[in-house]
């Protein structure tokens, strides 16, 4: 096990099983776990960061082993990964500040029939600065990809829907957007110029797609006609509440949608984003029924009343949740410098924390996944690499 140094770990009902610095590619973002293999995108945000993808053998979780690393193309951010059949899909997004360099926007495809020896297959080119985040819908009836990317004539990133029946040859089916984005169609944004809105994560339940929209709140599309996504629901609590709407994950067999608002201030100069619980019994009218953060909030400032989070360094606030949860699972949510938080929402009106894990050093915990063994994987966006954890509390 590789060891980290600095502030000691802090934990409750969670223990560390294994750690890897990923051979120095530790600025880790999104990941996927399939069987004994963990696929991790690196952001290159740290002082010695790398842009690219690492594949790790996690069969022995106490001793994760790096088996392959795929450098990103020049000027390209490749920090998100998705898996379909024997194909690894990686985003290709332009790195800010490198606009004058050669760059191809879109998605990169790799053959992972042998995960230890991935092979580049092709690039699916897209418009503008590329893809920030793509999410697959692997329901056999759908086989779709939902992603946020720019499009000619639109303001900000909109929803794109791709047909993935042939996973190496996607076909664009349709586009959807928040009213006000389609400038070429005569629409005018209702938000201020400095609050550019983007489609981020998009998750489906039934005929509805729930999207976190940066500065735009929760947006719901009706997909009954997949060729014409129709925006049918919208709720934006910002302002007055802080943070940028990031994830909106509907729980299967439930009316609940779990939403995070991302905090972007590295010096915690703004109130942190919360974890939100929505009732979407009526998808066209999603209603927030509770919010949660690890520590009590001063109602006047919306800052936490306790702790030294503003002085620990880095961001503090919600980011990603485990996307594979059901209505019977805990919510596993990353909280940047407060690490991983595990929240029981069996009573969605009164979320309760049941465990947490803050890695050594100054964490910026970014993503979380729970595998079929019940092991928890977390990544750190500023050099902390991969941690493998186990929940030890009761359910």
Coordinates of C-alpha atoms in Angstrom, one line a residue:
X1 CA 0.0 0.0 0.0
X2 CA 1.3 3.4 -0.9
X3 CA 1.3 5.9 2.0
X4 CA 0.3 9.6 2.1
X5 CA 1.6 12.2 4.5
X6 CA 0.2 15.2 6.2
X7 CA -2.9 15.7 8.3
X8 CA -3.9 12.3 9.8
X9 CA -7.0 10.6 8.4
X10 CA -10.3 11.1 10.1
X11 CA -13.0 8.4 10.0
X12 CA -16.2 7.1 11.4
X13 CA -17.6 3.7 10.5
X14 CA -15.2 3.5 7.5
X15 CA -11.8 2.0 7.3
X16 CA -9.0 2.2 4.7
X17 CA -8.3 -1.0 2.9
X18 CA -5.9 0.0 0.1
X19 CA -4.3 3.1 -1.5
X20 CA -2.4 3.8 -4.7
X21 CA -0.7 7.0 -5.9
X22 CA -1.2 5.6 -9.5
X23 CA 2.4 6.0 -10.3
X24 CA 2.1 9.8 -9.9
X25 CA -1.1 10.1 -12.0
X26 CA -2.9 11.0 -8.8
X27 CA -5.0 14.0 -9.9
X28 CA -7.9 11.6 -10.2
X29 CA -11.5 12.5 -11.3
X30 CA -14.2 10.1 -12.6
X31 CA -13.8 6.3 -12.4
X32 CA -15.6 3.1 -13.3
X33 CA -15.2 -0.3 -11.7
X34 CA -15.9 -3.6 -13.5
X35 CA -15.0 -6.8 -11.8
X36 CA -11.3 -6.7 -10.8
X37 CA -10.6 -3.6 -13.0
X38 CA -10.8 0.0 -12.0
X39 CA -10.6 2.7 -14.8
X40 CA -9.7 6.2 -13.6
X41 CA -9.4 9.5 -15.4
X42 CA -6.8 12.0 -14.4
X43 CA -7.3 15.8 -14.5
X44 CA -3.8 17.1 -14.4
X45 CA -4.9 19.8 -11.9
X46 CA -2.0 19.2 -9.4
X47 CA 1.5 20.6 -9.6
X48 CA 2.8 17.4 -11.2
X49 CA -0.4 16.2 -12.7
X50 CA -1.0 14.1 -15.8
X51 CA -3.9 14.1 -18.2
X52 CA -4.9 10.6 -19.1
X53 CA -6.4 7.3 -18.0
X54 CA -5.1 4.7 -15.5
X55 CA -6.2 1.1 -15.4
X56 CA -5.8 -0.7 -12.0
X57 CA -6.1 -4.3 -10.9
X58 CA -8.1 -4.2 -7.7
X59 CA -8.6 -8.0 -7.2
X60 CA -6.6 -7.6 -4.0
X61 CA -8.0 -4.3 -2.7
X62 CA -5.2 -4.0 -0.1
X63 CA -2.7 -4.0 -3.0
X64 CA -4.1 -2.2 -6.1
X65 CA -1.7 -2.6 -9.0
X66 CA -1.4 -0.2 -12.0
X67 CA -1.4 -2.2 -15.2
X68 CA -1.8 0.4 -17.9
X69 CA -1.7 4.2 -18.4
X70 CA -3.0 6.1 -21.4
X71 CA -1.7 9.7 -21.9
X72 CA -4.1 12.2 -23.2
X73 CA -3.5 13.9 -26.6
X74 CA -1.9 17.4 -26.5
X75 CA -4.0 20.2 -25.0
X76 CA -6.7 17.7 -24.1
X77 CA -8.4 17.0 -20.8
X78 CA -9.3 13.3 -20.5
X79 CA -10.6 13.0 -16.9
X80 CA -13.9 11.1 -17.4
X81 CA -14.4 7.4 -18.2
X82 CA -17.3 5.2 -19.2
X83 CA -17.5 1.4 -20.1
X84 CA -19.7 -0.3 -22.6
X85 CA -19.1 -3.9 -23.7
X86 CA -15.3 -4.2 -24.3
X87 CA -15.0 -0.5 -25.0
X88 CA -13.6 2.3 -22.8
X89 CA -14.8 5.7 -23.6
X90 CA -12.9 8.8 -22.5
X91 CA -13.8 12.4 -22.9
X92 CA -11.8 14.8 -25.0
X93 CA -12.1 18.4 -23.7
X94 CA -9.8 21.3 -24.4
X95 CA -7.6 22.4 -21.5
X96 CA -8.3 26.1 -20.7
X97 CA -5.5 28.4 -21.7
X98 CA -4.4 26.2 -24.6
X99 CA -6.7 27.4 -27.3
X100 CA -3.9 28.0 -29.8
X101 CA -2.8 24.3 -29.8
X102 CA -4.0 21.5 -32.0
X103 CA -6.9 19.7 -30.5
X104 CA -9.7 17.3 -31.4
X105 CA -12.9 17.6 -29.4
X106 CA -15.2 14.7 -28.7
X107 CA -14.8 11.1 -27.3
X108 CA -11.9 8.7 -27.5
X109 CA -12.5 4.9 -27.8
X110 CA -10.2 2.1 -26.6
X111 CA -10.5 -1.6 -27.0
X112 CA -10.3 -3.2 -23.5
X113 CA -11.0 -6.8 -24.4
X114 CA -7.7 -7.2 -22.6
X115 CA -7.9 -4.5 -19.9
X116 CA -4.1 -4.7 -19.1
X117 CA -3.4 -3.9 -22.8
X118 CA -5.9 -1.3 -24.0
X119 CA -5.7 -0.3 -27.6
X120 CA -6.8 3.0 -29.1
X121 CA -9.6 2.6 -31.7
X122 CA -10.9 5.9 -32.9
X123 CA -12.0 9.4 -32.0
X124 CA -15.6 10.6 -32.3
X125 CA -15.3 14.3 -33.2
X126 CA -17.7 16.9 -31.8
X127 CA -18.1 20.6 -31.8
X128 CA -16.2 23.3 -30.0
X129 CA -14.2 22.6 -26.8
X130 CA -15.3 19.0 -26.5
X131 CA -17.1 16.9 -23.9
X132 CA -16.9 17.6 -20.2
X133 CA -18.9 14.6 -19.1
X134 CA -20.6 11.7 -20.9
X135 CA -22.9 9.2 -19.1
X136 CA -24.1 5.9 -20.6
X137 CA -27.6 4.4 -20.4
X138 CA -26.9 0.7 -20.7
X139 CA -30.5 -0.5 -20.4
X140 CA -30.7 -3.0 -23.3
X141 CA -33.8 -1.2 -24.6
X142 CA -31.9 2.1 -24.8
X143 CA -28.1 1.8 -25.3
X144 CA -27.7 5.5 -25.3
X145 CA -25.2 8.1 -24.2
X146 CA -26.2 11.5 -22.7
X147 CA -23.6 14.2 -22.6
X148 CA -23.1 17.9 -22.3
X149 CA -21.3 19.7 -25.1
X150 CA -21.4 22.9 -27.1
X151 CA -23.4 23.1 -30.4
X152 CA -23.4 25.7 -33.1
X153 CA -26.0 28.5 -32.5
X154 CA -26.3 27.7 -28.8
X155 CA -25.1 29.4 -25.6
X156 CA -23.1 27.1 -23.3
X157 CA -23.2 23.3 -23.3
X158 CA -26.5 21.6 -24.2
X159 CA -27.7 18.0 -24.0
X160 CA -26.7 15.6 -26.7
X161 CA -28.2 12.1 -27.1
X162 CA -26.2 9.5 -28.9
X163 CA -27.2 6.0 -30.1
X164 CA -24.7 3.5 -28.8
X165 CA -26.0 0.3 -30.3
X166 CA -22.7 0.0 -32.1
X167 CA -20.5 1.3 -29.2
X168 CA -17.6 2.3 -31.4
X169 CA -19.7 4.2 -33.9
X170 CA -22.1 6.5 -32.1
X171 CA -24.8 8.3 -34.0
X172 CA -26.3 11.6 -32.9
X173 CA -30.0 11.2 -32.3
X174 CA -31.1 14.5 -30.8
X175 CA -30.3 17.6 -28.7
X176 CA -32.1 19.2 -25.8
X177 CA -31.6 22.5 -24.0
X178 CA -32.7 24.9 -21.3
X179 CA -34.9 27.6 -22.8
X180 CA -32.7 30.7 -23.4
X181 CA -29.7 28.7 -24.8
X182 CA -30.8 28.6 -28.5
X183 CA -29.6 32.0 -29.6
X184 CA -29.8 31.1 -33.3
X185 CA -33.5 30.2 -32.7
X186 CA -34.2 33.6 -31.3
X187 CA -34.2 32.6 -27.6
X188 CA -32.8 35.0 -25.0
X189 CA -31.2 33.9 -21.8
X190 CA -33.1 34.8 -18.6
X191 CA -29.8 34.7 -16.6
X192 CA -27.0 37.3 -16.2
X193 CA -24.1 37.2 -18.7
X194 CA -21.7 36.2 -16.0
X195 CA -23.8 33.1 -15.1
X196 CA -23.3 31.0 -18.2
X197 CA -25.3 27.7 -17.8
X198 CA -24.2 24.2 -18.9
X199 CA -25.7 20.8 -19.0
X200 CA -23.7 18.5 -16.8
X201 CA -24.6 15.0 -15.6
X202 CA -27.8 13.5 -17.0
X203 CA -29.5 10.4 -15.6
X204 CA -32.7 8.6 -16.8
X205 CA -35.6 7.1 -14.9
X206 CA -38.5 5.8 -17.0
X207 CA -39.2 8.3 -19.8
X208 CA -37.5 11.2 -18.0
X209 CA -34.0 12.5 -17.9
X210 CA -32.8 14.5 -14.9
X211 CA -30.0 17.0 -15.6
X212 CA -27.8 19.0 -13.3
X213 CA -27.5 22.4 -15.1
X214 CA -24.6 24.6 -14.0
X215 CA -26.2 27.9 -12.7
X216 CA -29.5 26.6 -14.0
X217 CA -30.6 24.1 -11.3
X218 CA -32.4 20.8 -12.0
X219 CA -33.8 20.4 -15.5
X220 CA -36.1 17.5 -16.5
X221 CA -36.5 16.3 -20.1
X222 CA -39.2 14.0 -21.4
X223 CA -37.7 11.4 -23.7
X224 CA -40.9 9.6 -24.9
X225 CA -39.8 10.8 -28.3
X226 CA -36.1 10.3 -28.2
X227 CA -35.7 12.3 -31.4
X228 CA -37.1 15.4 -29.7
X229 CA -36.2 15.7 -26.0
X230 CA -38.7 18.1 -24.4
X231 CA -37.9 20.2 -21.3
X232 CA -40.9 19.6 -19.0
X233 CA -39.5 20.4 -15.5
X234 CA -37.2 23.0 -14.0
X235 CA -36.3 24.1 -10.5
X236 CA -33.4 26.4 -9.7
X237 CA -32.8 27.3 -6.0
X238 CA -29.7 29.5 -6.9
X239 CA -30.0 32.3 -5.8
X240 CA -30.4 32.5 -2.9
X241 CA -28.8 29.1 -2.3
X242 CA -25.1 28.6 -3.2
X243 CA -23.3 26.3 -5.6
X244 CA -23.5 25.1 -9.1
X245 CA -26.0 22.3 -9.9
X246 CA -23.8 19.3 -10.8
X247 CA -25.4 15.8 -10.3
X248 CA -29.1 14.9 -10.4
X249 CA -29.5 11.2 -9.8
X250 CA -33.0 9.7 -9.7
X251 CA -33.3 6.6 -7.5
X252 CA -34.9 3.6 -9.2
X253 CA -38.2 2.4 -7.7
X254 CA -38.6 5.8 -6.0
X255 CA -39.8 9.3 -6.5
X256 CA -36.6 10.7 -5.0
X257 CA -33.8 12.5 -7.0
X258 CA -30.5 13.2 -5.2
X259 CA -28.9 16.4 -6.4
X260 CA -25.5 18.0 -5.5
X261 CA -24.5 21.6 -5.9
X262 CA -20.7 21.9 -6.5
X263 CA -18.6 24.4 -4.7
X264 CA -15.9 26.0 -6.8
X265 CA -14.1 28.4 -4.4
X266 CA -10.7 27.0 -3.4
X267 CA -10.5 29.4 -0.4
X268 CA -14.1 28.8 0.6
X269 CA -14.9 32.4 -0.1
X270 CA -18.5 31.5 -0.9
X271 CA -21.0 29.4 1.0
X272 CA -20.6 25.7 0.1
X273 CA -23.0 23.7 -2.0
X274 CA -25.4 21.3 -0.4
X275 CA -26.7 17.8 -1.0
X276 CA -30.4 18.2 -2.0
X277 CA -33.2 15.7 -1.9
X278 CA -36.0 16.2 -4.4
X279 CA -39.5 14.7 -4.7
X280 CA -40.1 14.1 -8.4
X281 CA -43.4 12.3 -8.1
X282 CA -44.5 14.7 -10.7
X283 CA -41.5 15.0 -13.0
X284 CA -42.7 18.3 -14.4
X285 CA -42.7 19.8 -10.9
X286 CA -39.6 18.6 -9.0
X287 CA -39.8 19.9 -5.4
X288 CA -36.9 20.0 -2.9
X289 CA -37.9 18.4 0.4
X290 CA -34.6 18.6 2.3
X291 CA -31.0 19.6 2.2
X292 CA -27.9 18.2 4.0
X293 CA -24.3 19.1 4.8
X294 CA -22.0 17.6 7.3
X295 CA -22.2 20.4 9.9
X296 CA -24.9 22.7 11.1
X297 CA -25.3 25.8 9.0
X298 CA -25.6 29.4 10.2
X299 CA -29.0 30.4 8.6
X300 CA -27.8 33.9 8.0
X301 CA -24.5 33.1 6.2
X302 CA -25.1 29.5 5.0
X303 CA -21.6 28.7 6.2
X304 CA -21.0 25.7 8.5
X305 CA -21.1 26.7 12.2
X306 CA -18.4 24.1 13.2
X307 CA -15.0 23.1 12.1
X308 CA -12.0 24.7 10.3
X309 CA -13.1 23.9 6.8
X310 CA -12.3 27.3 5.4
X311 CA -8.7 27.1 6.6
X312 CA -7.9 23.5 5.6
X313 CA -7.2 24.4 2.0
X314 CA -9.0 23.6 -1.2
X315 CA -12.8 23.4 -1.8
X316 CA -15.4 22.5 0.8
X317 CA -18.8 21.3 -0.3
X318 CA -20.7 18.6 -2.2
X319 CA -19.5 17.2 -5.6
X320 CA -20.3 13.7 -6.8
X321 CA -22.6 10.9 -5.5
X322 CA -22.4 7.2 -6.3
X323 CA -24.6 6.8 -9.4
X324 CA -25.4 3.1 -8.8
X325 CA -27.4 3.6 -5.6
X326 CA -31.0 2.5 -5.2
X327 CA -33.7 3.6 -2.8
X328 CA -32.4 1.0 -0.4
X329 CA -28.8 2.2 -0.3
X330 CA -27.1 5.0 1.5
X331 CA -26.0 8.1 -0.4
X332 CA -22.3 8.2 -0.8
X333 CA -21.3 11.8 -1.5
X334 CA -17.8 13.4 -1.9
X335 CA -17.3 16.6 -0.1
X336 CA -13.9 17.8 -1.3
X337 CA -11.8 18.7 1.9
X338 CA -14.3 16.9 4.1
X339 CA -13.7 13.7 2.2
X340 CA -16.4 11.0 1.8
X341 CA -19.7 11.4 3.6
X342 CA -22.2 8.5 3.9
X343 CA -25.8 9.6 4.4
X344 CA -28.9 7.6 5.3
X345 CA -32.0 9.0 3.5
X346 CA -34.5 6.3 4.5
X347 CA -36.4 9.3 5.8
X348 CA -35.8 11.7 3.0
X349 CA -37.1 14.6 5.0
X350 CA -34.4 14.0 7.7
X351 CA -31.1 12.8 6.1
X352 CA -28.6 11.5 8.7
X353 CA -24.9 10.9 8.4
X354 CA -23.8 7.3 9.2
X355 CA -20.2 7.4 8.3
X356 CA -17.3 9.4 6.9
X357 CA -13.7 9.1 5.7
X358 CA -11.2 12.0 5.3
X359 CA -7.9 10.8 3.8
X360 CA -4.5 11.9 5.1
X361 CA -3.1 15.2 3.9
X362 CA -5.4 17.9 2.5
X363 CA -8.0 15.9 0.5
X364 CA -10.0 17.1 -2.4
X365 CA -12.2 14.0 -2.7
X366 CA -13.8 14.0 -6.1
X367 CA -15.6 10.8 -7.1
X368 CA -17.0 7.7 -5.4
X369 CA -18.2 4.2 -6.5
X370 CA -19.3 1.2 -4.5
X371 CA -18.4 -2.2 -6.2
X372 CA -20.3 -5.5 -6.2
X373 CA -18.2 -6.5 -3.1
X374 CA -19.5 -3.5 -1.2
X375 CA -16.0 -1.9 -1.3
X376 CA -16.0 1.9 -1.7
X377 CA -13.6 3.7 -4.1
X378 CA -12.8 7.4 -3.8
X379 CA -10.6 9.6 -5.9
X380 CA -8.8 12.8 -5.2
X381 CA -8.5 15.6 -7.8
X382 CA -5.3 17.2 -6.4
X383 CA -2.8 14.4 -6.2
X384 CA -4.3 12.0 -3.6
X385 CA -4.8 9.1 -6.0
X386 CA -7.1 6.2 -5.2
X387 CA -8.4 5.0 -1.8
X388 CA -10.3 1.7 -1.3
X389 CA -12.5 1.7 1.8
X390 CA -15.0 -0.5 3.7
X391 CA -18.1 0.7 5.5
X392 CA -18.0 -0.9 9.0
X393 CA -21.2 0.6 10.5
X394 CA -24.7 -0.9 10.8
X395 CA -27.5 -0.6 8.2

